[in-house]
Amino acid sequence: MTSTSDSSQPLVSVIIASYNHAPYIEASILSVLQQNYPNIELLVVDDGSRDDSVARIEALQKIHGFDFRVQANKGLSRTLNETIERARGELIAPFGSDDVMLPERIARQVAYMADKPEVGICAGDIQTIDADGNPSGEPRGLPQRRLDFGDVFLGRKPGAPAPTLLFRREALERVGSFEPEVRLEDLMIELKITHAGYFIDVLGETLALYRVHGSNTYKNYRFMVDNVLKTYARFSEHPAYPEVCARFRNSMLLKCARTDRELAWAMLREIPPRFWRWKTLRGLLRMLHGRG
């Protein structure tokens, strides 16, 4: 799909990299097709799915005519980089194949970024939904905020939800886009872009539905530990680097204390005593006694 009914509006390239999300991929694609913004190109890439994603996407592609390609599995970052190279938009929206955009999302973000060249990424709030699409919980209702590198690296403010990220192509190109060796792509690209001097502005309104289901990445603790620490290591010259790593390890220790004690003990051993906090003690109690 490419809509060019209003060429005075910036072209937005929405990229959906699909991987084994057959139950959700149609809702994701349709939510892009139903945007009320007039100038979008949709590029969908199936990255080696083993379910019936390809058949479902092909059925929609025949009706709507968006760009669709099928490839052997390359991973999300490589797929995004290759697709960005052939995308034509000056604004880029990578979008999860299990998430849903609200109809006004792209229009709202484009209007906001129009006179703010300092904003490399625009984001917004999310509403979580379950595997069947039913709302779960409430949007966080956080106010609009601007994030710089310190805000992201040090966690000084609530972050930018991944399903709402809209990138300025110029910012992506300046930092070399996504990094295939780091499979948790959002944190790394946010740090790189803010480190380059751009801001991330997070709007105080709900722009997307984030689907929570059994295979969400954040539930894979070992994956999170490996990739987040790889990301932080890129900025190891920052004076707060030891503290940032310790804070993350404390958080993961508490999360995995009951479900993955081997990983929890590894986290504990790597936290210098000067960075022990109440979370450290709670995690230790959970590991030893199941309490805390």
PDB file of C-alpha atoms in Angstrom:
ATOM      1  CA  MET A   1       0.000   0.000   0.000  1.00  0.00           C
ATOM      2  CA  THR A   2       1.221   3.465  -0.889  1.00  0.00           C
ATOM      3  CA  SER A   3      -1.160   6.353  -0.482  1.00  0.00           C
ATOM      4  CA  THR A   4      -0.105   9.533  -2.246  1.00  0.00           C
ATOM      5  CA  SER A   5      -3.359  11.472  -2.118  1.00  0.00           C
ATOM      6  CA  ASP A   6      -1.578  14.287  -0.291  1.00  0.00           C
ATOM      7  CA  SER A   7       2.037  14.464  -1.404  1.00  0.00           C
ATOM      8  CA  SER A   8       2.515  17.643   0.641  1.00  0.00           C
ATOM      9  CA  GLN A   9       2.549  15.412   3.716  1.00  0.00           C
ATOM     10  CA  PRO A  10       5.790  13.527   4.505  1.00  0.00           C
ATOM     11  CA  LEU A  11       5.835   9.923   3.336  1.00  0.00           C
ATOM     12  CA  VAL A  12       5.857   7.509   6.279  1.00  0.00           C
ATOM     13  CA  SER A  13       7.271   4.021   5.719  1.00  0.00           C
ATOM     14  CA  VAL A  14       5.709   1.477   8.068  1.00  0.00           C
ATOM     15  CA  ILE A  15       7.753  -1.735   8.253  1.00  0.00           C
ATOM     16  CA  ILE A  16       6.279  -4.932   9.663  1.00  0.00           C
ATOM     17  CA  ALA A  17       8.748  -7.784  10.070  1.00  0.00           C
ATOM     18  CA  SER A  18       6.599 -10.873  10.578  1.00  0.00           C
ATOM     19  CA  TYR A  19       7.845 -13.968  12.403  1.00  0.00           C
ATOM     20  CA  ASN A  20       5.488 -16.742  13.568  1.00  0.00           C
ATOM     21  CA  HIS A  21       2.671 -14.373  14.483  1.00  0.00           C
ATOM     22  CA  ALA A  22      -0.041 -15.906  12.309  1.00  0.00           C
ATOM     23  CA  PRO A  23      -2.833 -15.343  14.878  1.00  0.00           C
ATOM     24  CA  TYR A  24      -2.015 -11.625  15.061  1.00  0.00           C
ATOM     25  CA  ILE A  25      -0.486 -10.539  11.744  1.00  0.00           C
ATOM     26  CA  GLU A  26      -3.767  -9.685  10.010  1.00  0.00           C
ATOM     27  CA  ALA A  27      -4.853  -7.296  12.779  1.00  0.00           C
ATOM     28  CA  SER A  28      -1.431  -5.637  12.702  1.00  0.00           C
ATOM     29  CA  ILE A  29      -1.497  -5.069   8.933  1.00  0.00           C
ATOM     30  CA  LEU A  30      -5.113  -3.895   8.895  1.00  0.00           C
ATOM     31  CA  SER A  31      -4.385  -1.350  11.609  1.00  0.00           C
ATOM     32  CA  VAL A  32      -1.800   0.252   9.292  1.00  0.00           C
ATOM     33  CA  LEU A  33      -4.135   0.151   6.297  1.00  0.00           C
ATOM     34  CA  GLN A  34      -6.802   1.879   8.379  1.00  0.00           C
ATOM     35  CA  GLN A  35      -4.656   4.846   9.437  1.00  0.00           C
ATOM     36  CA  ASN A  36      -6.247   8.236   8.769  1.00  0.00           C
ATOM     37  CA  TYR A  37      -2.917   9.663   7.592  1.00  0.00           C
ATOM     38  CA  PRO A  38      -2.891  10.088   3.774  1.00  0.00           C
ATOM     39  CA  ASN A  39       0.710   9.261   2.820  1.00  0.00           C
ATOM     40  CA  ILE A  40       1.921   5.852   4.014  1.00  0.00           C
ATOM     41  CA  GLU A  41       3.863   3.066   2.345  1.00  0.00           C
ATOM     42  CA  LEU A  42       3.547  -0.315   3.995  1.00  0.00           C
ATOM     43  CA  LEU A  43       6.365  -2.836   3.636  1.00  0.00           C
ATOM     44  CA  VAL A  44       5.838  -6.298   5.110  1.00  0.00           C
ATOM     45  CA  VAL A  45       8.612  -8.900   5.298  1.00  0.00           C
ATOM     46  CA  ASP A  46       8.094 -12.450   6.509  1.00  0.00           C
ATOM     47  CA  ASP A  47      11.332 -13.455   8.198  1.00  0.00           C
ATOM     48  CA  GLY A  48      11.175 -17.227   7.868  1.00  0.00           C
ATOM     49  CA  SER A  49       7.913 -17.971   9.681  1.00  0.00           C
ATOM     50  CA  ARG A  50       7.097 -21.647  10.185  1.00  0.00           C
ATOM     51  CA  ASP A  51       3.357 -21.099  10.725  1.00  0.00           C
ATOM     52  CA  ASP A  52       0.808 -19.963   8.130  1.00  0.00           C
ATOM     53  CA  SER A  53       1.741 -16.272   8.343  1.00  0.00           C
ATOM     54  CA  VAL A  54       2.746 -16.103   4.672  1.00  0.00           C
ATOM     55  CA  ALA A  55      -0.620 -17.368   3.428  1.00  0.00           C
ATOM     56  CA  ARG A  56      -2.482 -14.886   5.613  1.00  0.00           C
ATOM     57  CA  ILE A  57      -0.307 -11.980   4.482  1.00  0.00           C
ATOM     58  CA  GLU A  58      -0.587 -12.961   0.816  1.00  0.00           C
ATOM     59  CA  ALA A  59      -4.377 -12.943   1.071  1.00  0.00           C
ATOM     60  CA  LEU A  60      -4.305  -9.350   2.373  1.00  0.00           C
ATOM     61  CA  GLN A  61      -1.626  -8.311  -0.116  1.00  0.00           C
ATOM     62  CA  LYS A  62      -3.797  -9.393  -3.037  1.00  0.00           C
ATOM     63  CA  ILE A  63      -6.548  -7.082  -1.827  1.00  0.00           C
ATOM     64  CA  HIS A  64      -4.521  -4.067  -0.703  1.00  0.00           C
ATOM     65  CA  GLY A  65      -1.382  -4.174  -2.834  1.00  0.00           C
ATOM     66  CA  PHE A  66       1.263  -3.392  -0.215  1.00  0.00           C
ATOM     67  CA  ASP A  67       4.895  -4.429  -0.652  1.00  0.00           C
ATOM     68  CA  PHE A  68       5.404  -7.995   0.620  1.00  0.00           C
ATOM     69  CA  ARG A  69       8.527 -10.135   0.572  1.00  0.00           C
ATOM     70  CA  VAL A  70       9.381 -13.532   2.017  1.00  0.00           C
ATOM     71  CA  GLN A  71      12.889 -14.467   3.131  1.00  0.00           C
ATOM     72  CA  ALA A  72      14.818 -17.036   5.125  1.00  0.00           C
ATOM     73  CA  ASN A  73      15.230 -15.974   8.733  1.00  0.00           C
ATOM     74  CA  LYS A  74      17.734 -13.126   9.167  1.00  0.00           C
ATOM     75  CA  GLY A  75      16.627 -11.646  12.471  1.00  0.00           C
ATOM     76  CA  LEU A  76      14.763  -8.430  13.147  1.00  0.00           C
ATOM     77  CA  SER A  77      17.618  -5.915  12.991  1.00  0.00           C
ATOM     78  CA  ARG A  78      18.981  -7.140   9.642  1.00  0.00           C
ATOM     79  CA  THR A  79      15.469  -7.260   8.232  1.00  0.00           C
ATOM     80  CA  LEU A  80      14.737  -3.713   9.379  1.00  0.00           C
ATOM     81  CA  ASN A  81      18.015  -2.352   7.984  1.00  0.00           C
ATOM     82  CA  GLU A  82      17.514  -3.951   4.578  1.00  0.00           C
ATOM     83  CA  THR A  83      13.912  -2.784   4.398  1.00  0.00           C
ATOM     84  CA  ILE A  84      14.782   0.763   5.462  1.00  0.00           C
ATOM     85  CA  GLU A  85      17.298   0.917   2.594  1.00  0.00           C
ATOM     86  CA  ARG A  86      14.556   0.405   0.019  1.00  0.00           C
ATOM     87  CA  ALA A  87      11.866   2.341   1.888  1.00  0.00           C
ATOM     88  CA  ARG A  88      11.191   5.833   0.533  1.00  0.00           C
ATOM     89  CA  GLY A  89       9.782   7.589   3.590  1.00  0.00           C
ATOM     90  CA  GLU A  90      11.506  10.370   5.494  1.00  0.00           C
ATOM     91  CA  LEU A  91       9.834   8.972   8.606  1.00  0.00           C
ATOM     92  CA  ILE A  92      10.140   5.278   9.520  1.00  0.00           C
ATOM     93  CA  ALA A  93       7.813   3.267  11.778  1.00  0.00           C
ATOM     94  CA  PRO A  94       8.971  -0.309  12.525  1.00  0.00           C
ATOM     95  CA  PHE A  95       5.916  -2.072  13.879  1.00  0.00           C
ATOM     96  CA  GLY A  96       5.386  -5.369  15.667  1.00  0.00           C
ATOM     97  CA  SER A  97       3.505  -8.067  13.794  1.00  0.00           C
ATOM     98  CA  ASP A  98       1.500  -8.788  16.961  1.00  0.00           C
ATOM     99  CA  ASP A  99       0.575  -5.186  17.836  1.00  0.00           C
ATOM    100  CA  VAL A 100      -2.173  -2.822  16.655  1.00  0.00           C
ATOM    101  CA  MET A 101      -2.018   0.882  15.732  1.00  0.00           C
ATOM    102  CA  LEU A 102      -4.851   3.175  16.686  1.00  0.00           C
ATOM    103  CA  PRO A 103      -6.241   4.962  13.584  1.00  0.00           C
ATOM    104  CA  GLU A 104      -4.875   8.423  14.386  1.00  0.00           C
ATOM    105  CA  ARG A 105      -1.406   7.287  15.466  1.00  0.00           C
ATOM    106  CA  ILE A 106       0.672   8.239  12.411  1.00  0.00           C
ATOM    107  CA  ALA A 107      -1.186  11.513  11.749  1.00  0.00           C
ATOM    108  CA  ARG A 108      -0.697  12.634  15.332  1.00  0.00           C
ATOM    109  CA  GLN A 109       3.024  11.888  15.363  1.00  0.00           C
ATOM    110  CA  VAL A 110       3.744  13.429  11.956  1.00  0.00           C
ATOM    111  CA  ALA A 111       1.979  16.646  12.947  1.00  0.00           C
ATOM    112  CA  TYR A 112       3.945  16.802  16.182  1.00  0.00           C
ATOM    113  CA  MET A 113       7.346  16.245  14.523  1.00  0.00           C
ATOM    114  CA  ALA A 114       6.753  18.695  11.663  1.00  0.00           C
ATOM    115  CA  ASP A 115       8.456  21.701  13.252  1.00  0.00           C
ATOM    116  CA  LYS A 116      10.818  19.856  15.626  1.00  0.00           C
ATOM    117  CA  PRO A 117      13.953  18.736  13.754  1.00  0.00           C
ATOM    118  CA  GLU A 118      15.633  18.064  17.095  1.00  0.00           C
ATOM    119  CA  VAL A 119      13.231  15.143  17.720  1.00  0.00           C
ATOM    120  CA  GLY A 120      14.785  11.976  16.319  1.00  0.00           C
ATOM    121  CA  ILE A 121      12.054   9.691  17.674  1.00  0.00           C
ATOM    122  CA  CYS A 122       8.427  10.378  18.541  1.00  0.00           C
ATOM    123  CA  ALA A 123       6.476   7.911  20.691  1.00  0.00           C
ATOM    124  CA  GLY A 124       3.303   7.710  22.739  1.00  0.00           C
ATOM    125  CA  ASP A 125       1.437   5.698  25.335  1.00  0.00           C
ATOM    126  CA  ILE A 126       0.150   2.135  24.875  1.00  0.00           C
ATOM    127  CA  GLN A 127      -2.804   0.059  26.001  1.00  0.00           C
ATOM    128  CA  THR A 128      -1.993  -3.581  26.696  1.00  0.00           C
ATOM    129  CA  ILE A 129      -4.235  -6.287  25.262  1.00  0.00           C
ATOM    130  CA  ASP A 130      -4.227 -10.042  25.742  1.00  0.00           C
ATOM    131  CA  ALA A 131      -3.702 -12.668  23.057  1.00  0.00           C
ATOM    132  CA  ASP A 132      -7.359 -12.402  22.047  1.00  0.00           C
ATOM    133  CA  GLY A 133      -7.279  -8.614  21.749  1.00  0.00           C
ATOM    134  CA  ASN A 134      -9.087  -7.845  24.984  1.00  0.00           C
ATOM    135  CA  PRO A 135      -7.843  -4.828  26.987  1.00  0.00           C
ATOM    136  CA  SER A 136      -5.781  -5.749  30.044  1.00  0.00           C
ATOM    137  CA  GLY A 137      -5.164  -3.022  32.571  1.00  0.00           C
ATOM    138  CA  GLU A 138      -5.223   0.689  31.832  1.00  0.00           C
ATOM    139  CA  PRO A 139      -2.881   2.971  29.879  1.00  0.00           C
ATOM    140  CA  ARG A 140      -0.207   4.375  32.168  1.00  0.00           C
ATOM    141  CA  GLY A 141      -1.574   7.883  31.688  1.00  0.00           C
ATOM    142  CA  LEU A 142       1.873   9.448  31.880  1.00  0.00           C
ATOM    143  CA  PRO A 143       2.326  13.077  30.802  1.00  0.00           C
ATOM    144  CA  GLN A 144       4.167  14.139  27.686  1.00  0.00           C
ATOM    145  CA  ARG A 145       7.918  14.121  28.215  1.00  0.00           C
ATOM    146  CA  ARG A 146      11.222  14.703  26.424  1.00  0.00           C
ATOM    147  CA  LEU A 147      14.064  12.212  26.846  1.00  0.00           C
ATOM    148  CA  ASP A 148      17.740  12.881  26.298  1.00  0.00           C
ATOM    149  CA  PHE A 149      20.593  10.357  26.495  1.00  0.00           C
ATOM    150  CA  GLY A 150      20.873  10.606  30.269  1.00  0.00           C
ATOM    151  CA  ASP A 151      17.161  10.049  30.722  1.00  0.00           C
ATOM    152  CA  VAL A 152      17.324   6.805  28.719  1.00  0.00           C
ATOM    153  CA  PHE A 153      20.680   5.488  29.979  1.00  0.00           C
ATOM    154  CA  LEU A 154      20.082   6.334  33.631  1.00  0.00           C
ATOM    155  CA  GLY A 155      16.361   5.587  33.607  1.00  0.00           C
ATOM    156  CA  ARG A 156      15.497   9.022  34.962  1.00  0.00           C
ATOM    157  CA  LYS A 157      12.109   9.145  33.215  1.00  0.00           C
ATOM    158  CA  PRO A 158       9.652   6.511  31.957  1.00  0.00           C
ATOM    159  CA  GLY A 159      10.804   5.235  28.576  1.00  0.00           C
ATOM    160  CA  ALA A 160       9.302   5.220  25.092  1.00  0.00           C
ATOM    161  CA  PRO A 161       7.007   2.238  24.356  1.00  0.00           C
ATOM    162  CA  ALA A 162       8.373   0.245  21.418  1.00  0.00           C
ATOM    163  CA  PRO A 163       5.051  -0.168  19.533  1.00  0.00           C
ATOM    164  CA  THR A 164       4.823   3.614  19.111  1.00  0.00           C
ATOM    165  CA  LEU A 165       8.310   4.537  17.865  1.00  0.00           C
ATOM    166  CA  LEU A 166       8.418   6.794  14.798  1.00  0.00           C
ATOM    167  CA  PHE A 167      11.957   7.565  13.599  1.00  0.00           C
ATOM    168  CA  ARG A 168      13.306  10.428  11.578  1.00  0.00           C
ATOM    169  CA  ARG A 169      15.247   8.739   8.756  1.00  0.00           C
ATOM    170  CA  GLU A 170      17.999  11.323   9.088  1.00  0.00           C
ATOM    171  CA  ALA A 171      18.567  10.240  12.706  1.00  0.00           C
ATOM    172  CA  LEU A 172      18.652   6.531  11.811  1.00  0.00           C
ATOM    173  CA  GLU A 173      21.150   7.131   9.023  1.00  0.00           C
ATOM    174  CA  ARG A 174      23.334   9.304  11.208  1.00  0.00           C
ATOM    175  CA  VAL A 175      23.843   6.509  13.752  1.00  0.00           C
ATOM    176  CA  GLY A 176      24.037   3.601  11.312  1.00  0.00           C
ATOM    177  CA  SER A 177      20.556   2.174  11.930  1.00  0.00           C
ATOM    178  CA  PHE A 178      19.992  -1.057  13.878  1.00  0.00           C
ATOM    179  CA  GLU A 179      22.717  -3.456  15.053  1.00  0.00           C
ATOM    180  CA  PRO A 180      22.312  -7.138  14.111  1.00  0.00           C
ATOM    181  CA  GLU A 181      24.551  -8.378  16.929  1.00  0.00           C
ATOM    182  CA  VAL A 182      22.215  -6.864  19.547  1.00  0.00           C
ATOM    183  CA  ARG A 183      18.864  -8.583  19.236  1.00  0.00           C
ATOM    184  CA  LEU A 184      17.016  -6.258  21.618  1.00  0.00           C
ATOM    185  CA  GLU A 185      16.982  -3.477  19.066  1.00  0.00           C
ATOM    186  CA  ASP A 186      14.867  -0.770  20.709  1.00  0.00           C
ATOM    187  CA  LEU A 187      17.103   0.177  23.638  1.00  0.00           C
ATOM    188  CA  MET A 188      20.266   0.286  21.539  1.00  0.00           C
ATOM    189  CA  ILE A 189      18.804   2.500  18.813  1.00  0.00           C
ATOM    190  CA  GLU A 190      17.259   4.859  21.372  1.00  0.00           C
ATOM    191  CA  LEU A 191      20.603   5.250  23.131  1.00  0.00           C
ATOM    192  CA  LYS A 192      22.484   5.752  19.869  1.00  0.00           C
ATOM    193  CA  ILE A 193      20.073   8.388  18.600  1.00  0.00           C
ATOM    194  CA  THR A 194      19.952  10.340  21.859  1.00  0.00           C
ATOM    195  CA  HIS A 195      23.727  10.036  22.210  1.00  0.00           C
ATOM    196  CA  ALA A 196      23.967  11.686  18.780  1.00  0.00           C
ATOM    197  CA  GLY A 197      22.101  14.702  20.183  1.00  0.00           C
ATOM    198  CA  TYR A 198      18.501  14.033  19.192  1.00  0.00           C
ATOM    199  CA  PHE A 199      15.595  13.880  21.621  1.00  0.00           C
ATOM    200  CA  ILE A 200      12.857  11.297  22.070  1.00  0.00           C
ATOM    201  CA  ASP A 201       9.511  12.994  22.661  1.00  0.00           C
ATOM    202  CA  VAL A 202       6.813  10.774  24.158  1.00  0.00           C
ATOM    203  CA  LEU A 203       3.279  12.055  23.695  1.00  0.00           C
ATOM    204  CA  GLY A 204       0.829  11.724  26.552  1.00  0.00           C
ATOM    205  CA  GLU A 205      -1.806   9.856  24.586  1.00  0.00           C
ATOM    206  CA  THR A 206      -2.434   6.229  23.657  1.00  0.00           C
ATOM    207  CA  LEU A 207      -1.267   5.464  20.117  1.00  0.00           C
ATOM    208  CA  ALA A 208      -1.050   1.659  19.958  1.00  0.00           C
ATOM    209  CA  LEU A 209      -2.216  -1.596  21.502  1.00  0.00           C
ATOM    210  CA  TYR A 210       0.589  -3.802  22.829  1.00  0.00           C
ATOM    211  CA  ARG A 211      -0.286  -7.484  22.766  1.00  0.00           C
ATOM    212  CA  VAL A 212       0.852  -9.542  25.760  1.00  0.00           C
ATOM    213  CA  HIS A 213       1.124 -13.263  25.025  1.00  0.00           C
ATOM    214  CA  GLY A 214       3.298 -16.276  25.717  1.00  0.00           C
ATOM    215  CA  SER A 215       6.212 -15.395  23.434  1.00  0.00           C
ATOM    216  CA  ASN A 216       6.823 -11.733  24.313  1.00  0.00           C
ATOM    217  CA  THR A 217      10.559 -11.036  24.379  1.00  0.00           C
ATOM    218  CA  TYR A 218      10.547  -9.382  27.795  1.00  0.00           C
ATOM    219  CA  LYS A 219       9.503 -12.693  29.382  1.00  0.00           C
ATOM    220  CA  ASN A 220      12.770 -14.329  28.247  1.00  0.00           C
ATOM    221  CA  TYR A 221      15.017 -13.242  31.122  1.00  0.00           C
ATOM    222  CA  ARG A 222      18.269 -14.701  29.771  1.00  0.00           C
ATOM    223  CA  PHE A 223      17.678 -13.009  26.425  1.00  0.00           C
ATOM    224  CA  MET A 224      17.025  -9.716  28.209  1.00  0.00           C
ATOM    225  CA  VAL A 225      20.137  -9.969  30.368  1.00  0.00           C
ATOM    226  CA  ASP A 226      22.427 -10.825  27.469  1.00  0.00           C
ATOM    227  CA  ASN A 227      21.187  -8.108  25.140  1.00  0.00           C
ATOM    228  CA  VAL A 228      20.658  -5.279  27.627  1.00  0.00           C
ATOM    229  CA  LEU A 229      24.161  -5.722  29.042  1.00  0.00           C
ATOM    230  CA  LYS A 230      25.602  -5.828  25.507  1.00  0.00           C
ATOM    231  CA  THR A 231      23.809  -2.561  24.842  1.00  0.00           C
ATOM    232  CA  TYR A 232      25.057  -0.845  27.983  1.00  0.00           C
ATOM    233  CA  ALA A 233      28.610  -2.025  27.241  1.00  0.00           C
ATOM    234  CA  ARG A 234      28.600   0.157  24.122  1.00  0.00           C
ATOM    235  CA  PHE A 235      28.539   3.159  26.471  1.00  0.00           C
ATOM    236  CA  SER A 236      30.978   1.805  29.066  1.00  0.00           C
ATOM    237  CA  GLU A 237      32.985   5.045  29.098  1.00  0.00           C
ATOM    238  CA  HIS A 238      30.062   6.852  30.730  1.00  0.00           C
ATOM    239  CA  PRO A 239      30.860   7.489  34.424  1.00  0.00           C
ATOM    240  CA  ALA A 240      27.545   5.967  35.504  1.00  0.00           C
ATOM    241  CA  TYR A 241      28.096   2.721  33.555  1.00  0.00           C
ATOM    242  CA  PRO A 242      28.793   0.518  36.636  1.00  0.00           C
ATOM    243  CA  GLU A 243      25.740   1.907  38.408  1.00  0.00           C
ATOM    244  CA  VAL A 244      23.513   1.434  35.357  1.00  0.00           C
ATOM    245  CA  CYS A 245      24.568  -2.223  35.004  1.00  0.00           C
ATOM    246  CA  ALA A 246      24.100  -2.848  38.724  1.00  0.00           C
ATOM    247  CA  ARG A 247      20.633  -1.298  38.672  1.00  0.00           C
ATOM    248  CA  PHE A 248      19.632  -3.573  35.791  1.00  0.00           C
ATOM    249  CA  ARG A 249      21.075  -6.660  37.485  1.00  0.00           C
ATOM    250  CA  ASN A 250      19.202  -5.797  40.672  1.00  0.00           C
ATOM    251  CA  SER A 251      15.979  -5.552  38.715  1.00  0.00           C
ATOM    252  CA  MET A 252      16.539  -8.872  36.910  1.00  0.00           C
ATOM    253  CA  LEU A 253      17.597 -10.585  40.144  1.00  0.00           C
ATOM    254  CA  LEU A 254      14.241  -9.713  41.665  1.00  0.00           C
ATOM    255  CA  LYS A 255      12.313 -10.804  38.566  1.00  0.00           C
ATOM    256  CA  CYS A 256      13.950 -14.206  38.113  1.00  0.00           C
ATOM    257  CA  ALA A 257      14.611 -15.141  41.765  1.00  0.00           C
ATOM    258  CA  ARG A 258      11.784 -17.684  41.838  1.00  0.00           C
ATOM    259  CA  THR A 259      11.714 -18.875  38.215  1.00  0.00           C
ATOM    260  CA  ASP A 260      15.425 -19.068  37.280  1.00  0.00           C
ATOM    261  CA  ARG A 261      17.560 -19.282  40.399  1.00  0.00           C
ATOM    262  CA  GLU A 262      20.722 -20.085  38.449  1.00  0.00           C
ATOM    263  CA  LEU A 263      20.404 -16.789  36.585  1.00  0.00           C
ATOM    264  CA  ALA A 264      19.451 -14.988  39.802  1.00  0.00           C
ATOM    265  CA  TRP A 265      22.606 -16.219  41.556  1.00  0.00           C
ATOM    266  CA  ALA A 266      24.660 -15.096  38.555  1.00  0.00           C
ATOM    267  CA  MET A 267      23.097 -11.634  38.779  1.00  0.00           C
ATOM    268  CA  LEU A 268      23.793 -11.455  42.521  1.00  0.00           C
ATOM    269  CA  ARG A 269      27.454 -12.392  42.105  1.00  0.00           C
ATOM    270  CA  GLU A 270      27.918  -9.616  39.544  1.00  0.00           C
ATOM    271  CA  ILE A 271      26.462  -6.808  41.701  1.00  0.00           C
ATOM    272  CA  PRO A 272      29.271  -5.024  43.585  1.00  0.00           C
ATOM    273  CA  PRO A 273      28.446  -4.686  47.303  1.00  0.00           C
ATOM    274  CA  ARG A 274      28.352  -0.890  47.015  1.00  0.00           C
ATOM    275  CA  PHE A 275      25.364  -1.246  44.689  1.00  0.00           C
ATOM    276  CA  TRP A 276      23.342  -3.583  46.905  1.00  0.00           C
ATOM    277  CA  ARG A 277      19.874  -2.120  47.408  1.00  0.00           C
ATOM    278  CA  TRP A 278      16.558  -3.187  48.920  1.00  0.00           C
ATOM    279  CA  LYS A 279      15.837  -5.015  45.627  1.00  0.00           C
ATOM    280  CA  THR A 280      19.013  -7.043  46.162  1.00  0.00           C
ATOM    281  CA  LEU A 281      17.875  -8.202  49.578  1.00  0.00           C
ATOM    282  CA  ARG A 282      14.348  -8.941  48.357  1.00  0.00           C
ATOM    283  CA  GLY A 283      15.763 -11.010  45.522  1.00  0.00           C
ATOM    284  CA  LEU A 284      17.988 -12.926  47.930  1.00  0.00           C
ATOM    285  CA  LEU A 285      15.009 -13.640  50.209  1.00  0.00           C
ATOM    286  CA  ARG A 286      13.020 -14.923  47.241  1.00  0.00           C
ATOM    287  CA  MET A 287      15.826 -17.249  46.223  1.00  0.00           C
ATOM    288  CA  LEU A 288      16.364 -18.617  49.726  1.00  0.00           C
ATOM    289  CA  HIS A 289      12.878 -18.702  51.163  1.00  0.00           C
ATOM    290  CA  GLY A 290      10.407 -17.895  48.392  1.00  0.00           C
ATOM    291  CA  ARG A 291       9.526 -14.635  50.153  1.00  0.00           C
ATOM    292  CA  GLY A 292      10.138 -10.961  49.437  1.00  0.00           C
TER     293      GLY A 292
END
